[in-house]
Every structure is written in C-alpha cells, then in structure tokens.
Amino acid sequence: MSTDPFDLIVIGAGVAGLSAAVRASELGIKVAVVEKSRGVGGRAATRRIAGVPVDHGAQFFTARDPSFQKKVQKWEVAGVCRVWSHGIPTWENGVITEPHEGYPRYICPEGMTALAKHESQSLTVFRESTITDCLREKDLWSMKTKEGASWSAKEIISTAPAPQTLALFNPWIDEEDPIRRVTYAPCITGIFEVPGFRPSWKGLQVKNSDIAWIAWDATRRVAGDSPFFVVHGSPEFSHSHLEEDPTVAAQKLLIAATEIAGDAFTAATLVHAHRWRYAKVENPLPETHRILSEHLRFAGDAFLQANVESAWLSGRAAAEDFSI
C-alpha cells in the first residue's frame, strides 16, 4: 500500500506520539501515526479481564506544567480522567509511611488507554504496522512495514524507545548523539486476583523488595469492587528475570507481595503477566526533544522527568519544531 506523501509521520501511538500528532494537526500539517501494536497508548496500557479494565502499565500521572494542566482539565471535563490521590504511601521493611499532601495523581476510570483513545479520535493511525526499513531519498523519508505497507513523509518524529529508534535510523544519527546513552529499566508486571481483600491503601510505593509498586486497581473504577491487584517488579528483579517467561517471573513476585500485603496474597491467582522491556528511562535527557538529523526528531518519555507529563510535553514540543 502506498499513499501521497505526508508532511509528517509520527512513529508510536503512545502519549508522546499522539501529543505530537494532535499538535501537528492543529498547525495544519498533514500527519499520520504508525503504531506496531493493535491498540494505542503505549505504556499507558490497560487490559480487560472479565470485562473489567485493569492498568498494567503507567499507573497514574501528575500535571505540574501549566500547559499540561490545561490539557488535563479538558480531559477531566470530558470524563477521561479524574484525581485518584494526592500522594502514595511508601512501604519499607514492614513499615508504611503516609505521604504528605502533594500534586494530584490522575487516573482514568475506563483505563489509562482512555487517554490515547480520546486523543487519537481525529487522527490517521495505522495500527499493527511494524516498520522494518527507512530510507531518506531526495526530499522524502520512505518506510516499509513487515505487513507490506509503505508510506513516505517529509518529516519524521520517532517516539519509539531509544534502542528501537536507533535500529531504524542509525545511519542518520551522529555517533556522539546523547540518544545512544539513554538506558531503560525493564519491569515484570503481574495482575493478581485476590478475592475479598480490601486494604486500607490504594497503592504502595515499595522499597527494599523485589516489588517496586502494588496497587488495588478497584480504587480507580466507578464500581470499585474488582478483586484485581497490579504488582510491578523492581528494576533489579526485572533485570534478573527479563528473559524468563513473564508468567514464571510474575509468580515469583507473590512471595514479596505476601510480605507486603499480608496473607491474603497466599490465595492470589495470577491472571496476566507482562514484560515491559523499556519500562522506565534511567537517565532522561534534560531537553524536551532532540533533532537527530535534518527532518528527523526524537521525542517521548526519554526526556525531562521520564513520565506521562514529560512524554506529552516532549511530543508537543517536537511537533512545534519544524522545517516544513
């Protein structure tokens, strides 16, 4: 399949990619988004279990930047997100420390993918399209996918993780570019069904454990009575079990979960396991985005605070930095 050239192709339909595409569209740029997965959202991911949405990727987001705060207010009005808490307690060595009141933590009652679904409504998004080849010819980028599609564009913004962006565009990226030093911590995630367990907390940030995070997902939902808990392995645990079957690795988190949440987890059933290879940027870059070469930009959560807000700001900034 081929089309007339786009002004811009954005690689990745996560928060950063859709932010870039929405802003480009607002600026009158002919833009398309190419996404390798079936759905949109990237690591702002939701899985439905027995009809219930459960967030197994990004767990919440904050809004400190004024421009992002305005965007979040629009999402609130549209019913896409709401405030979940003003702080998350911390578990360390058996002691839970309550947080000081802080910035609101936002979640999406219908699942974190609601952000991407809402933002992508008016965009051209090519899903299930895995890019295998990119080439710069004359004034255009051309790309092909393993599924047989092909497109061309004057500009590209890649929001794929740094290693994937490098794999596609290595010949056009300087050997000393900081993108080559961006590293990621993986995360092994398990969704567990724990019937009848109703803790006093919505979520726990965990230290000195194989677990980094545990959340009672029902506290995000309108009904508020689902038995699902989301457990994220620590970076150390996830690194050491990265190449293991995710189901086997997630089952190993149960021992730590029982220590943290109590005996209720001895009856827990693993209902889904996931391996996030690029879960968290370990050394984010200080700018909003990077120009990798002429007509090629890199954006995403590899910048600023390496979170949902940073991804949105990065995509928007990259879209505004054009030579079209």
Short mmCIF file of C-alpha atoms in Angstrom, two decimals:
data_model
loop_
_atom_site.label_atom_id
_atom_site.label_comp_id
_atom_site.label_asym_id
_atom_site.label_seq_id
_atom_site.Cartn_x
_atom_site.Cartn_y
_atom_site.Cartn_z
CA MET A 1 0.00 0.00 0.00
CA SER A 2 1.27 3.50 -0.74
CA THR A 3 -0.16 6.98 -0.38
CA ASP A 4 0.69 10.53 -1.35
CA PRO A 5 3.46 11.81 0.91
CA PHE A 6 2.55 13.01 4.35
CA ASP A 7 4.10 16.15 5.75
CA LEU A 8 4.87 14.20 8.93
CA ILE A 9 4.83 10.62 10.11
CA VAL A 10 4.93 10.01 13.84
CA ILE A 11 6.23 6.64 14.95
CA GLY A 12 4.40 5.36 18.02
CA ALA A 13 0.84 5.95 19.26
CA GLY A 14 1.71 6.41 22.92
CA VAL A 15 1.19 9.63 24.84
CA ALA A 16 4.15 11.39 23.18
CA GLY A 17 3.32 10.30 19.65
CA LEU A 18 -0.32 11.30 19.89
CA SER A 19 0.60 14.62 21.52
CA ALA A 20 2.90 15.33 18.59
CA ALA A 21 0.29 14.31 16.03
CA VAL A 22 -2.50 16.32 17.64
CA ARG A 23 -0.33 19.44 17.78
CA ALA A 24 0.84 18.96 14.19
CA SER A 25 -2.74 18.60 13.06
CA GLU A 26 -3.63 21.83 14.88
CA LEU A 27 -0.83 23.53 12.93
CA GLY A 28 -2.28 22.37 9.62
CA ILE A 29 0.31 19.66 9.00
CA LYS A 30 -0.76 16.52 7.14
CA VAL A 31 0.20 13.87 9.67
CA ALA A 32 -0.16 10.14 10.22
CA VAL A 33 0.78 7.92 13.15
CA VAL A 34 2.31 4.47 12.67
CA GLU A 35 1.88 2.03 15.57
CA LYS A 36 3.15 -1.55 15.72
CA SER A 37 0.54 -2.72 18.24
CA ARG A 38 -3.15 -3.43 17.76
CA GLY A 39 -4.14 -0.68 20.18
CA VAL A 40 -2.96 2.79 21.11
CA GLY A 41 -1.47 4.08 24.33
CA GLY A 42 1.97 2.52 24.53
CA ARG A 43 2.94 2.07 28.17
CA ALA A 44 -0.25 3.82 29.28
CA ALA A 45 -1.74 0.36 28.92
CA THR A 46 -4.96 -1.30 30.03
CA ARG A 47 -6.05 -4.91 29.84
CA ARG A 48 -9.67 -6.05 30.19
CA ILE A 49 -10.21 -9.04 32.45
CA ALA A 50 -13.74 -10.40 32.64
CA GLY A 51 -14.87 -7.07 31.21
CA VAL A 52 -13.04 -5.04 33.86
CA PRO A 53 -10.27 -2.62 32.81
CA VAL A 54 -7.00 -3.11 34.70
CA ASP A 55 -4.00 -0.83 34.24
CA HIS A 56 -0.79 -2.82 33.97
CA GLY A 57 1.48 -0.10 32.58
CA ALA A 58 1.58 3.54 33.73
CA GLN A 59 -0.32 3.75 36.99
CA PHE A 60 -1.09 7.47 37.27
CA PHE A 61 0.17 10.84 36.09
CA THR A 62 0.72 14.29 37.54
CA ALA A 63 0.33 17.73 35.96
CA ARG A 64 2.84 20.36 37.03
CA ASP A 65 3.41 22.24 33.79
CA PRO A 66 0.73 24.91 33.10
CA SER A 67 0.15 23.78 29.51
CA PHE A 68 -0.31 20.17 30.58
CA GLN A 69 -2.58 21.27 33.42
CA LYS A 70 -4.86 22.93 30.86
CA LYS A 71 -4.91 19.73 28.84
CA VAL A 72 -5.75 17.64 31.88
CA GLN A 73 -8.59 19.99 32.76
CA LYS A 74 -10.09 19.31 29.33
CA TRP A 75 -9.71 15.58 29.89
CA GLU A 76 -11.47 15.93 33.24
CA VAL A 77 -14.39 17.79 31.66
CA ALA A 78 -14.63 15.08 29.01
CA GLY A 79 -14.70 12.40 31.71
CA VAL A 80 -11.43 10.85 30.53
CA CYS A 81 -9.57 11.22 33.83
CA ARG A 82 -10.05 12.17 37.48
CA VAL A 83 -7.98 12.73 40.61
CA TRP A 84 -7.05 9.45 42.30
CA SER A 85 -4.97 10.69 45.23
CA HIS A 86 -2.69 13.46 46.44
CA GLY A 87 0.12 11.14 47.44
CA ILE A 88 1.04 7.48 47.66
CA PRO A 89 2.18 5.80 50.90
CA THR A 90 5.55 4.04 50.97
CA TRP A 91 6.24 0.54 52.29
CA GLU A 92 9.76 -0.14 53.54
CA ASN A 93 10.87 -3.02 55.73
CA GLY A 94 7.36 -3.65 57.00
CA VAL A 95 6.55 -0.02 57.80
CA ILE A 96 4.05 2.06 55.82
CA THR A 97 4.74 5.79 55.76
CA GLU A 98 1.85 8.03 54.81
CA PRO A 99 2.61 10.73 52.23
CA HIS A 100 2.48 14.45 52.65
CA GLU A 101 -0.23 16.09 50.58
CA GLY A 102 1.15 16.87 47.15
CA TYR A 103 0.22 17.22 43.50
CA PRO A 104 -2.91 15.37 42.40
CA ARG A 105 -2.35 11.93 40.91
CA TYR A 106 -4.71 11.37 37.99
CA ILE A 107 -6.09 8.10 36.65
CA CYS A 108 -8.65 7.12 34.01
CA PRO A 109 -11.78 5.30 35.23
CA GLU A 110 -12.01 3.40 31.93
CA GLY A 111 -8.30 2.56 31.95
CA MET A 112 -5.19 4.54 31.10
CA THR A 113 -5.60 3.75 27.41
CA ALA A 114 -8.55 6.15 27.52
CA LEU A 115 -6.05 8.99 27.12
CA ALA A 116 -4.80 7.63 23.81
CA LYS A 117 -8.24 6.61 22.58
CA HIS A 118 -9.54 10.11 23.24
CA GLU A 119 -6.59 11.84 21.57
CA SER A 120 -6.49 9.59 18.51
CA GLN A 121 -10.14 10.02 17.50
CA SER A 122 -9.46 12.62 14.83
CA LEU A 123 -6.06 11.30 13.68
CA THR A 124 -4.94 8.95 10.93
CA VAL A 125 -3.42 6.00 12.79
CA PHE A 126 -2.01 2.95 11.04
CA ARG A 127 -2.09 0.16 13.62
CA GLU A 128 -0.41 -3.23 13.58
CA SER A 129 2.28 -1.75 11.36
CA THR A 130 5.84 -2.73 12.28
CA ILE A 131 8.37 -0.58 10.44
CA THR A 132 11.30 -2.58 9.09
CA ASP A 133 13.01 -0.22 6.64
CA CYS A 134 13.51 3.53 6.49
CA LEU A 135 15.35 5.43 3.76
CA ARG A 136 15.95 9.08 3.01
CA GLU A 137 15.61 9.76 -0.72
CA LYS A 138 15.78 13.27 -2.15
CA ASP A 139 13.34 15.28 -0.02
CA LEU A 140 11.38 12.41 1.49
CA TRP A 141 11.59 9.63 4.01
CA SER A 142 10.21 6.33 2.79
CA MET A 143 9.32 3.45 5.07
CA LYS A 144 8.09 -0.11 4.72
CA THR A 145 6.46 -2.45 7.21
CA LYS A 146 6.69 -6.19 7.62
CA GLU A 147 2.95 -6.28 6.91
CA GLY A 148 3.59 -4.91 3.41
CA ALA A 149 2.53 -1.29 3.78
CA SER A 150 4.65 1.66 2.68
CA TRP A 151 4.49 5.41 3.20
CA SER A 152 6.57 8.50 2.60
CA ALA A 153 6.86 11.76 4.50
CA LYS A 154 8.85 14.97 4.59
CA GLU A 155 9.48 14.71 8.34
CA ILE A 156 9.56 12.01 10.98
CA ILE A 157 9.14 12.17 14.73
CA SER A 158 10.08 8.89 16.39
CA THR A 159 8.66 8.30 19.85
CA ALA A 160 9.80 4.68 19.94
CA PRO A 161 12.25 3.84 22.76
CA ALA A 162 15.82 4.93 22.01
CA PRO A 163 17.12 1.44 21.06
CA GLN A 164 14.27 0.98 18.56
CA THR A 165 14.74 4.48 17.14
CA LEU A 166 18.45 3.80 16.71
CA ALA A 167 17.75 0.49 14.98
CA LEU A 168 15.63 2.30 12.37
CA PHE A 169 17.69 5.45 11.87
CA ASN A 170 21.25 4.64 12.93
CA PRO A 171 22.92 5.83 9.67
CA TRP A 172 21.44 9.31 10.10
CA ILE A 173 22.32 9.76 13.79
CA ASP A 174 25.67 11.12 14.92
CA GLU A 175 27.90 8.68 16.80
CA GLU A 176 28.12 11.12 19.71
CA ASP A 177 24.41 11.89 19.98
CA PRO A 178 23.12 11.53 23.58
CA ILE A 179 20.32 9.24 22.40
CA ARG A 180 22.94 6.49 22.28
CA ARG A 181 23.44 6.77 26.04
CA VAL A 182 19.76 6.55 27.04
CA THR A 183 19.11 3.41 29.07
CA TYR A 184 15.92 1.79 30.31
CA ALA A 185 14.93 -0.29 33.30
CA PRO A 186 12.57 -3.17 32.49
CA CYS A 187 9.55 -4.15 34.55
CA ILE A 188 7.92 -7.52 35.10
CA THR A 189 4.23 -6.94 35.84
CA GLY A 190 1.65 -9.27 37.28
CA ILE A 191 -2.10 -8.79 37.61
CA PHE A 192 -3.39 -10.89 40.50
CA GLU A 193 -6.93 -11.73 41.53
CA VAL A 194 -7.24 -11.60 45.32
CA PRO A 195 -10.92 -12.15 46.25
CA GLY A 196 -12.18 -10.42 49.37
CA PHE A 197 -9.02 -8.40 50.04
CA ARG A 198 -9.79 -4.74 50.77
CA PRO A 199 -6.67 -2.96 52.06
CA SER A 200 -6.62 0.49 53.59
CA TRP A 201 -4.40 1.81 50.79
CA LYS A 202 -4.99 2.44 47.09
CA GLY A 203 -1.39 1.83 46.14
CA LEU A 204 2.02 1.41 47.72
CA GLN A 205 5.42 2.52 46.55
CA VAL A 206 7.77 -0.20 47.77
CA LYS A 207 11.43 -0.05 48.75
CA ASN A 208 13.97 -2.77 49.54
CA SER A 209 11.94 -5.52 47.91
CA ASP A 210 11.61 -7.46 44.67
CA ILE A 211 8.49 -5.33 44.20
CA ALA A 212 8.52 -1.63 43.33
CA TRP A 213 4.77 -1.00 43.24
CA ILE A 214 1.49 -2.63 44.22
CA ALA A 215 -1.96 -1.16 43.60
CA TRP A 216 -5.56 -2.07 44.28
CA ASP A 217 -6.96 -1.44 40.84
CA ALA A 218 -10.58 -1.28 42.00
CA THR A 219 -9.92 2.15 43.54
CA ARG A 220 -9.67 3.53 40.00
CA ARG A 221 -13.01 2.20 38.80
CA VAL A 222 -16.52 3.56 39.16
CA ALA A 223 -17.83 0.32 40.64
CA GLY A 224 -14.81 -0.02 42.91
CA ASP A 225 -15.27 -3.69 43.74
CA SER A 226 -12.95 -5.64 41.41
CA PRO A 227 -10.52 -8.10 43.05
CA PHE A 228 -7.52 -7.23 40.87
CA PHE A 229 -4.15 -6.04 42.14
CA VAL A 230 -1.27 -4.86 39.97
CA VAL A 231 2.28 -5.67 41.03
CA HIS A 232 5.39 -4.21 39.37
CA GLY A 233 8.73 -5.88 39.92
CA SER A 234 11.67 -3.73 40.99
CA PRO A 235 14.26 -2.81 38.34
CA GLU A 236 16.72 -5.23 39.91
CA PHE A 237 14.24 -8.11 39.95
CA SER A 238 13.05 -7.32 36.45
CA HIS A 239 16.58 -7.14 35.05
CA SER A 240 17.45 -10.51 36.55
CA HIS A 241 14.28 -12.18 35.20
CA LEU A 242 13.96 -10.27 31.93
CA GLU A 243 14.47 -13.21 29.59
CA GLU A 244 12.37 -15.59 31.67
CA ASP A 245 8.79 -16.45 30.77
CA PRO A 246 6.86 -13.44 32.19
CA THR A 247 4.30 -15.77 33.76
CA VAL A 248 7.02 -17.64 35.66
CA ALA A 249 8.71 -14.39 36.71
CA ALA A 250 5.44 -12.80 37.88
CA GLN A 251 4.63 -15.82 40.02
CA LYS A 252 7.89 -15.22 41.89
CA LEU A 253 6.64 -11.80 42.93
CA LEU A 254 3.97 -13.46 45.07
CA ILE A 255 6.42 -14.14 47.88
CA ALA A 256 7.29 -10.46 48.16
CA ALA A 257 3.64 -9.47 47.72
CA THR A 258 2.64 -11.64 50.67
CA GLU A 259 5.28 -9.98 52.82
CA ILE A 260 3.98 -6.55 51.89
CA ALA A 261 0.20 -7.04 51.67
CA GLY A 262 -0.29 -9.91 54.10
CA ASP A 263 -1.58 -13.47 53.99
CA ALA A 264 -4.43 -12.57 51.63
CA PHE A 265 -1.93 -12.89 48.79
CA THR A 266 -1.31 -16.56 49.56
CA ALA A 267 -4.66 -17.16 47.82
CA ALA A 268 -3.82 -14.87 44.89
CA THR A 269 -4.25 -16.10 41.32
CA LEU A 270 -2.08 -14.70 38.54
CA VAL A 271 -4.40 -13.70 35.71
CA HIS A 272 -1.96 -11.83 33.45
CA ALA A 273 1.78 -11.27 33.24
CA HIS A 274 3.63 -8.77 31.07
CA ARG A 275 7.24 -7.93 30.35
CA TRP A 276 7.95 -4.24 29.81
CA ARG A 277 11.41 -4.18 28.26
CA TYR A 278 11.55 -0.37 28.19
CA ALA A 279 9.53 0.50 31.28
CA LYS A 280 11.42 3.43 32.77
CA VAL A 281 14.16 5.68 31.44
CA GLU A 282 17.08 5.58 33.86
CA ASN A 283 18.92 8.68 32.60
CA PRO A 284 16.46 11.06 30.91
CA LEU A 285 17.78 13.85 28.73
CA PRO A 286 17.31 17.42 30.03
CA GLU A 287 15.73 18.97 26.91
CA THR A 288 12.20 18.45 25.62
CA HIS A 289 13.22 16.55 22.46
CA ARG A 290 16.15 16.10 20.08
CA ILE A 291 16.82 16.84 16.44
CA LEU A 292 18.69 13.70 15.39
CA SER A 293 19.30 14.87 11.85
CA GLU A 294 17.61 17.12 9.33
CA HIS A 295 13.91 16.21 9.17
CA LEU A 296 14.22 13.61 11.97
CA ARG A 297 13.26 14.22 15.59
CA PHE A 298 13.15 12.07 18.70
CA ALA A 299 10.56 12.61 21.45
CA GLY A 300 8.95 10.73 24.32
CA ASP A 301 9.49 9.87 27.95
CA ALA A 302 13.28 9.79 27.43
CA PHE A 303 13.22 13.48 28.34
CA LEU A 304 12.72 15.66 31.42
CA GLN A 305 11.12 13.65 34.26
CA ALA A 306 10.57 10.49 32.17
CA ASN A 307 6.86 10.28 32.94
CA VAL A 308 3.48 10.73 31.24
CA GLU A 309 3.57 14.51 31.57
CA SER A 310 7.09 14.69 30.13
CA ALA A 311 6.08 12.48 27.22
CA TRP A 312 3.15 14.75 26.38
CA LEU A 313 5.32 17.89 26.62
CA SER A 314 8.03 16.26 24.52
CA GLY A 315 5.72 15.26 21.70
CA ARG A 316 4.12 18.68 21.59
CA ALA A 317 7.49 20.46 21.51
CA ALA A 318 8.79 18.22 18.73
CA ALA A 319 5.73 18.97 16.60
CA GLU A 320 6.28 22.69 17.01
CA ASP A 321 9.94 22.44 15.93
CA PHE A 322 9.61 22.01 12.19
CA SER A 323 11.24 22.95 8.92
CA ILE A 324 8.25 22.12 6.70
#
